[in-house]
Coordinates of C-alpha atoms in Angstrom, one line a residue:
M35 CA 104.0 146.2 78.9
T36 CA 105.7 146.5 75.5
N37 CA 107.8 149.5 75.1
L38 CA 107.2 151.5 72.0
S39 CA 110.2 152.1 69.8
P40 CA 110.9 155.6 68.5
T41 CA 109.5 154.6 65.1
T42 CA 106.2 153.3 66.5
R43 CA 105.7 156.0 69.1
P44 CA 103.0 158.4 68.0
H45 CA 104.4 161.7 66.7
A46 CA 102.9 165.0 67.4
R47 CA 101.4 166.9 64.5
G48 CA 101.9 170.6 64.0
F49 CA 99.7 173.2 65.6
T50 CA 99.2 171.1 68.8
I51 CA 99.2 174.2 71.0
I52 CA 96.9 176.0 68.5
E53 CA 94.4 173.2 68.6
L54 CA 94.5 173.2 72.4
L55 CA 94.0 177.0 72.4
V56 CA 91.0 176.6 70.1
V57 CA 89.4 174.1 72.4
I58 CA 90.1 176.4 75.4
A59 CA 88.7 179.3 73.5
I60 CA 85.5 177.3 72.7
I61 CA 85.0 176.3 76.4
A62 CA 85.7 179.9 77.5
V63 CA 83.2 181.3 75.1
I64 CA 80.6 178.8 76.1
A65 CA 81.2 179.7 79.7
G66 CA 80.9 183.3 78.9
L67 CA 77.6 182.7 77.1
L68 CA 76.2 180.8 80.0
L69 CA 77.4 183.4 82.6
G70 CA 76.3 186.2 80.3
G71 CA 72.9 184.5 80.1
V72 CA 72.7 184.6 83.9
A73 CA 73.7 188.3 83.8
I74 CA 71.0 189.0 81.3
V75 CA 68.4 187.2 83.5
K76 CA 69.5 189.4 86.4
E77 CA 69.4 192.5 84.2
S78 CA 65.8 191.5 83.3
A79 CA 65.0 191.2 86.9
K80 CA 66.4 194.7 87.5
E81 CA 64.2 195.9 84.6
S82 CA 61.2 194.2 86.3
Q83 CA 62.1 195.8 89.6
A84 CA 62.3 199.2 88.0
T85 CA 59.0 198.8 86.2
T86 CA 57.3 197.4 89.3
V87 CA 58.5 200.4 91.3
L88 CA 57.0 202.8 88.8
T89 CA 53.7 201.0 88.2
N90 CA 53.0 200.3 91.8
L91 CA 53.6 203.9 92.9
M92 CA 51.4 205.1 90.0
G93 CA 48.7 202.6 90.9
N94 CA 48.8 203.6 94.6
A95 CA 48.4 207.2 93.5
G96 CA 45.4 206.3 91.4
M97 CA 47.1 207.4 88.2
Y98 CA 47.5 204.1 86.3
E99 CA 45.2 204.2 83.3
T100 CA 45.5 202.6 79.9
K101 CA 46.2 205.1 77.2
T102 CA 46.1 205.0 73.5
T103 CA 48.9 203.6 71.4
K104 CA 51.7 206.2 70.8
P105 CA 54.9 206.0 68.9
I106 CA 58.1 206.0 71.1
G107 CA 61.5 205.7 69.5
H108 CA 61.5 203.1 66.7
L109 CA 58.6 201.1 68.1
T110 CA 54.9 201.7 68.6
D111 CA 54.2 200.7 72.2
T112 CA 51.0 200.7 74.3
T113 CA 51.9 203.1 77.1
M114 CA 50.3 203.8 80.5
K115 CA 49.4 207.2 81.8
W116 CA 52.4 207.9 84.0
G117 CA 53.3 204.3 83.9
I118 CA 55.2 202.0 81.6
G119 CA 54.3 199.2 79.1
S120 CA 54.1 195.9 80.9
W121 CA 56.1 194.2 78.2
L122 CA 59.3 195.4 79.9
M123 CA 58.6 193.4 83.1
N124 CA 58.3 189.7 83.8
A125 CA 54.9 190.0 85.4
P126 CA 51.4 188.7 84.6
G127 CA 50.0 190.4 81.5
R128 CA 53.2 190.3 79.5
E129 CA 51.8 187.9 77.0
Q130 CA 48.8 190.2 76.4
Q131 CA 51.2 193.1 75.8
K132 CA 53.5 191.3 73.4
G133 CA 51.5 192.7 70.5
A134 CA 52.3 196.2 71.7
I135 CA 56.1 195.9 71.3
T136 CA 55.7 194.4 67.8
A137 CA 53.1 196.9 66.6
G138 CA 55.9 199.0 65.0
Y139 CA 56.7 196.2 62.6
I140 CA 53.5 194.4 61.6
N141 CA 49.9 193.9 62.8
D142 CA 50.2 191.4 65.6
E143 CA 46.7 190.0 64.8
N144 CA 47.8 188.8 61.4
D145 CA 51.4 187.9 62.4
E146 CA 52.2 184.4 61.2
N147 CA 55.4 184.4 63.2
P148 CA 55.0 186.5 66.3
S149 CA 58.1 185.1 68.0
Y150 CA 60.3 186.3 65.2
T151 CA 58.7 189.7 65.2
Y152 CA 59.1 190.0 69.0
F153 CA 62.7 189.0 68.5
L154 CA 63.2 191.8 66.1
A155 CA 61.6 194.3 68.4
K156 CA 63.9 193.2 71.3
I157 CA 66.9 193.7 69.0
D158 CA 65.6 197.2 68.2
M159 CA 65.3 198.1 71.9
D160 CA 68.8 196.7 72.5
M161 CA 70.1 199.0 69.8
E162 CA 68.5 202.0 71.4
R163 CA 69.9 201.1 74.8
A164 CA 73.4 200.6 73.3
N165 CA 72.9 203.9 71.3
L166 CA 73.8 202.0 68.1
F167 CA 72.1 203.0 64.8
I168 CA 71.7 199.5 63.4
K169 CA 68.4 198.1 62.1
P170 CA 67.3 194.6 63.3
N171 CA 67.5 193.1 59.9
E172 CA 71.1 194.5 59.4
F173 CA 72.0 193.1 62.8
L174 CA 70.8 189.6 61.8
M175 CA 72.9 189.9 58.6
L176 CA 75.9 190.8 60.8
M177 CA 75.4 187.8 63.0
G178 CA 75.3 185.6 59.9
G179 CA 78.4 187.2 58.5
C180 CA 80.3 186.6 61.7
A181 CA 79.3 183.0 61.8
T182 CA 80.4 182.5 58.2
M183 CA 83.7 184.2 58.7
A184 CA 84.5 182.1 61.9
F185 CA 83.5 178.9 60.0
L186 CA 85.7 179.7 57.0
L187 CA 88.6 180.9 59.1
V188 CA 88.8 177.6 61.1
L189 CA 88.5 175.6 57.8
A190 CA 91.3 177.7 56.3
M191 CA 93.5 176.8 59.3
G192 CA 93.0 173.1 58.4
K193 CA 91.1 172.1 61.5
G194 CA 88.2 170.4 59.8
L195 CA 84.5 170.5 60.4
L196 CA 84.8 169.2 63.9
L197 CA 86.1 172.6 65.0
A198 CA 84.7 174.8 62.2
I199 CA 81.0 174.1 63.0
P200 CA 81.3 175.1 66.7
A201 CA 83.3 178.1 65.7
G202 CA 80.5 179.1 63.3
I203 CA 77.9 178.7 66.0
L204 CA 79.9 180.8 68.4
G205 CA 80.4 183.4 65.7
I206 CA 76.6 183.9 65.7
F207 CA 76.7 185.1 69.3
L208 CA 79.6 187.5 69.0
P209 CA 77.6 190.5 67.8
K210 CA 75.0 189.8 70.5
L211 CA 77.7 189.7 73.2
Y212 CA 79.1 193.0 71.9
I213 CA 75.7 194.6 72.1
K214 CA 75.1 193.3 75.7
F215 CA 78.6 194.5 76.7
S216 CA 77.8 198.0 75.2
I217 CA 74.5 198.1 77.1
W218 CA 76.2 197.0 80.3
R219 CA 78.9 199.6 80.0
R220 CA 76.5 202.4 79.1
M221 CA 74.0 201.5 81.8
G222 CA 76.8 201.4 84.4
K223 CA 78.0 204.9 83.4
A224 CA 74.4 206.1 83.6
E225 CA 74.1 204.7 87.1
K226 CA 77.3 206.3 88.3
E227 CA 76.2 209.8 86.9
L228 CA 72.6 209.7 88.1
A229 CA 73.2 211.4 91.4
Q230 CA 75.1 214.3 89.8
V231 CA 72.3 214.5 87.2
L232 CA 69.7 214.8 89.9
D233 CA 71.7 217.5 91.6
T234 CA 71.8 219.4 88.4
F235 CA 68.0 219.1 87.9
A236 CA 67.5 220.3 91.5
S237 CA 69.6 223.3 90.9
C238 CA 67.7 224.1 87.7
F239 CA 64.3 223.9 89.4
K240 CA 65.5 226.0 92.3
S241 CA 66.6 228.6 89.7
G242 CA 63.0 228.7 88.4
Y243 CA 63.5 226.7 85.2
S244 CA 60.5 224.9 83.7
F245 CA 60.7 221.2 83.3
S246 CA 61.4 221.3 79.5
R247 CA 64.0 224.0 79.9
A248 CA 65.7 222.0 82.8
V249 CA 65.8 218.9 80.6
Q250 CA 67.4 220.8 77.8
Q251 CA 69.9 222.5 80.1
V252 CA 71.0 219.2 81.8
A253 CA 71.3 217.5 78.4
E254 CA 73.7 220.2 77.2
Q255 CA 75.9 219.7 80.3
Y256 CA 76.5 215.9 80.0
D257 CA 77.9 213.5 77.5
D258 CA 76.4 210.2 76.6
P259 CA 74.4 208.5 78.0
W260 CA 72.6 211.2 80.0
G261 CA 73.2 213.9 77.4
T262 CA 72.0 211.7 74.6
E263 CA 68.9 210.3 76.5
L264 CA 67.8 213.7 77.9
A265 CA 68.2 215.2 74.4
K266 CA 65.8 212.6 73.1
V267 CA 63.4 213.4 75.9
S268 CA 63.6 217.1 75.0
A269 CA 63.2 216.4 71.3
E270 CA 60.1 214.2 71.9
M271 CA 58.5 217.0 73.9
N272 CA 59.3 219.6 71.3
F273 CA 57.7 217.4 68.6
G274 CA 54.5 217.1 70.6
S275 CA 54.8 214.2 73.0
S276 CA 53.6 214.8 76.5
V277 CA 56.0 214.8 79.5
E278 CA 54.6 211.5 80.6
E279 CA 55.2 209.7 77.3
S280 CA 58.7 211.2 77.0
L281 CA 59.7 210.0 80.5
V282 CA 58.2 206.6 79.8
G283 CA 60.6 206.3 76.9
L284 CA 63.5 207.3 79.2
T285 CA 62.6 204.5 81.6
K286 CA 62.7 202.0 78.7
R287 CA 66.0 203.1 77.4
I288 CA 67.5 203.2 80.9
P289 CA 65.7 200.5 82.8
Q290 CA 66.9 201.1 86.3
S291 CA 65.0 201.4 89.6
D292 CA 66.6 204.8 90.5
V293 CA 65.6 206.2 87.1
A294 CA 62.0 204.9 87.7
M295 CA 62.0 206.7 91.1
F296 CA 63.1 209.9 89.4
V297 CA 60.4 209.7 86.8
T298 CA 57.9 208.9 89.6
A299 CA 58.9 211.9 91.6
V300 CA 58.5 214.2 88.5
L301 CA 55.1 212.9 87.5
I302 CA 53.6 212.9 91.0
Q303 CA 54.9 216.4 91.5
R304 CA 53.3 217.6 88.3
E305 CA 49.9 216.1 89.6
T306 CA 50.0 217.1 93.3
G307 CA 52.5 220.0 93.4
G308 CA 55.4 220.4 95.8
N309 CA 59.1 221.4 95.9
L310 CA 60.6 219.1 93.2
G311 CA 64.1 220.6 93.8
E312 CA 64.2 219.4 97.4
L313 CA 62.7 216.1 96.5
L314 CA 65.4 215.4 93.9
E315 CA 68.1 216.4 96.3
T316 CA 66.8 213.8 98.8
L317 CA 66.7 211.2 96.0
S318 CA 70.2 212.2 95.0
K319 CA 71.5 211.5 98.5
T320 CA 69.8 208.2 98.6
V321 CA 71.3 207.2 95.3
R322 CA 74.8 208.2 96.5
E323 CA 74.5 206.2 99.7
R324 CA 73.4 203.1 97.8
F325 CA 76.2 203.5 95.4
K326 CA 78.8 203.9 98.2
L327 CA 77.4 200.7 99.8
M328 CA 77.6 198.9 96.4
N329 CA 81.3 200.0 96.0
K330 CA 82.1 198.8 99.5
V331 CA 80.5 195.4 98.8
K332 CA 82.5 195.2 95.5
A333 CA 85.8 196.0 97.4
L334 CA 85.1 193.3 100.1
S335 CA 84.3 190.7 97.4
A336 CA 87.2 191.5 95.1
Q337 CA 89.5 189.0 96.8
G338 CA 87.0 186.2 96.4
K339 CA 86.4 187.0 92.8
L340 CA 90.2 186.9 92.1
S341 CA 90.5 183.6 93.9
A342 CA 87.5 182.2 91.9
F343 CA 89.1 183.4 88.6
I344 CA 92.5 181.7 89.5
I345 CA 90.8 178.5 90.4
F346 CA 88.8 178.5 87.2
M347 CA 91.9 179.1 85.0
I348 CA 94.2 176.5 86.7
P349 CA 93.0 173.6 84.5
F350 CA 93.7 175.6 81.3
G351 CA 97.1 176.6 82.6
L352 CA 98.0 173.1 83.4
A353 CA 96.8 171.9 80.0
S354 CA 99.0 174.5 78.2
I355 CA 102.0 173.4 80.3
Y356 CA 101.5 169.7 79.6
S357 CA 100.9 170.5 75.9
A358 CA 104.3 172.2 75.7
M359 CA 106.2 169.6 77.8
F360 CA 104.5 166.4 76.6
P361 CA 102.9 167.0 73.2
E362 CA 102.7 163.2 72.4
V363 CA 100.5 162.6 75.5
M364 CA 98.3 165.6 74.9
M365 CA 97.7 164.6 71.3
N366 CA 95.8 161.5 72.5
F367 CA 93.1 163.8 73.7
F368 CA 92.6 165.1 70.2
H369 CA 92.9 161.8 68.2
H370 CA 90.9 159.4 70.4
P371 CA 87.2 159.3 71.2
I372 CA 88.0 158.7 74.9
G373 CA 90.1 161.9 74.8
W374 CA 87.3 163.9 73.4
G375 CA 84.9 162.5 76.0
L376 CA 87.3 163.4 78.8
M377 CA 87.7 166.9 77.5
T378 CA 83.9 167.3 77.1
L379 CA 83.4 166.1 80.7
A380 CA 86.2 168.4 81.9
G381 CA 84.7 171.3 80.0
G382 CA 81.2 170.6 81.5
C383 CA 82.7 170.5 85.0
Q384 CA 84.4 173.7 84.4
L385 CA 81.2 175.4 83.3
V386 CA 79.3 174.1 86.3
G387 CA 82.2 175.2 88.6
G388 CA 82.4 178.6 87.0
F389 CA 78.7 179.1 87.4
V390 CA 78.8 178.1 91.1
L391 CA 81.8 180.3 91.7
K392 CA 80.1 183.2 89.9
N393 CA 77.1 182.9 92.2
I394 CA 79.2 182.6 95.3
V395 CA 81.2 185.8 94.7
T396 CA 78.4 187.9 93.3
L397 CA 76.5 190.0 95.8
E398 CA 73.5 192.1 95.0
V399 CA 73.0 195.5 96.6

């Protein structure tokens, strides 16, 4: 083997570590997108479960009847009497109800691009769940702006189109990831406070409050999200919406099975009578016990999650160390097709490994 002289040995360009960090960031964001997609699918499954709980109970009680189209929030949605629009759940009939969610934008019968309209409607619902006052068209403009800024920023760093184009593509998803994170954080807080909210409702009903007065009283005692969402329910009832329609809107903005059970209890009690205060106290105890079990499972799986995170980050740490110690060797990965192929293969393996580890350490309660 011929030894390379110092003059013929490849030299390292500047920003070697920066280039490596950019590649690591791209792989990490792609992994986040894929794992986030899995989380979104699981969240959709939870929405389906919440909706199924409500509709099945209403159907068993003989109270599930199609009702006229009523405006709820920003959208016009076909509601059910003491039920919920089937467009929220992954169940048979969702395609037939797709026109309902889009009716607030254009007439679905004459819609030349129903997928785009449905996409706008989903963005609008996400804005409501995140409690952000952004119109769908403005959100699309924000996505385009983030993509353009990421593309131009990478070009300004002198990295070329090879990295600028992926950066622009990733920039498109940044606003969507922020919205999903906001929804996740807000729904998590709503889930934690639900038992206390149910206790407050029970106290109000035992004190002789009417339902509308109890909703207003509870809304004044809590911050976002329950204060905000119950204030919306109170405002809808004050402006002429029925209790059923207002509570249907609540289950859409907070799509959780426990909230669906709360709505079911209220609506059945309004039809059949009974002590709603005691019923909500029992439901509150059930929610607390389930939440304790969920926290216990999280504590038991924390060590496994930490181990999975460390295993996932080891290749990136080794790559950073080798880049600092042997920049000439690491530069071959950036300046040779085989190097890019190896990094692509390694990144794909990392994504698959991260997905597998995520499913191993994630336990549903």
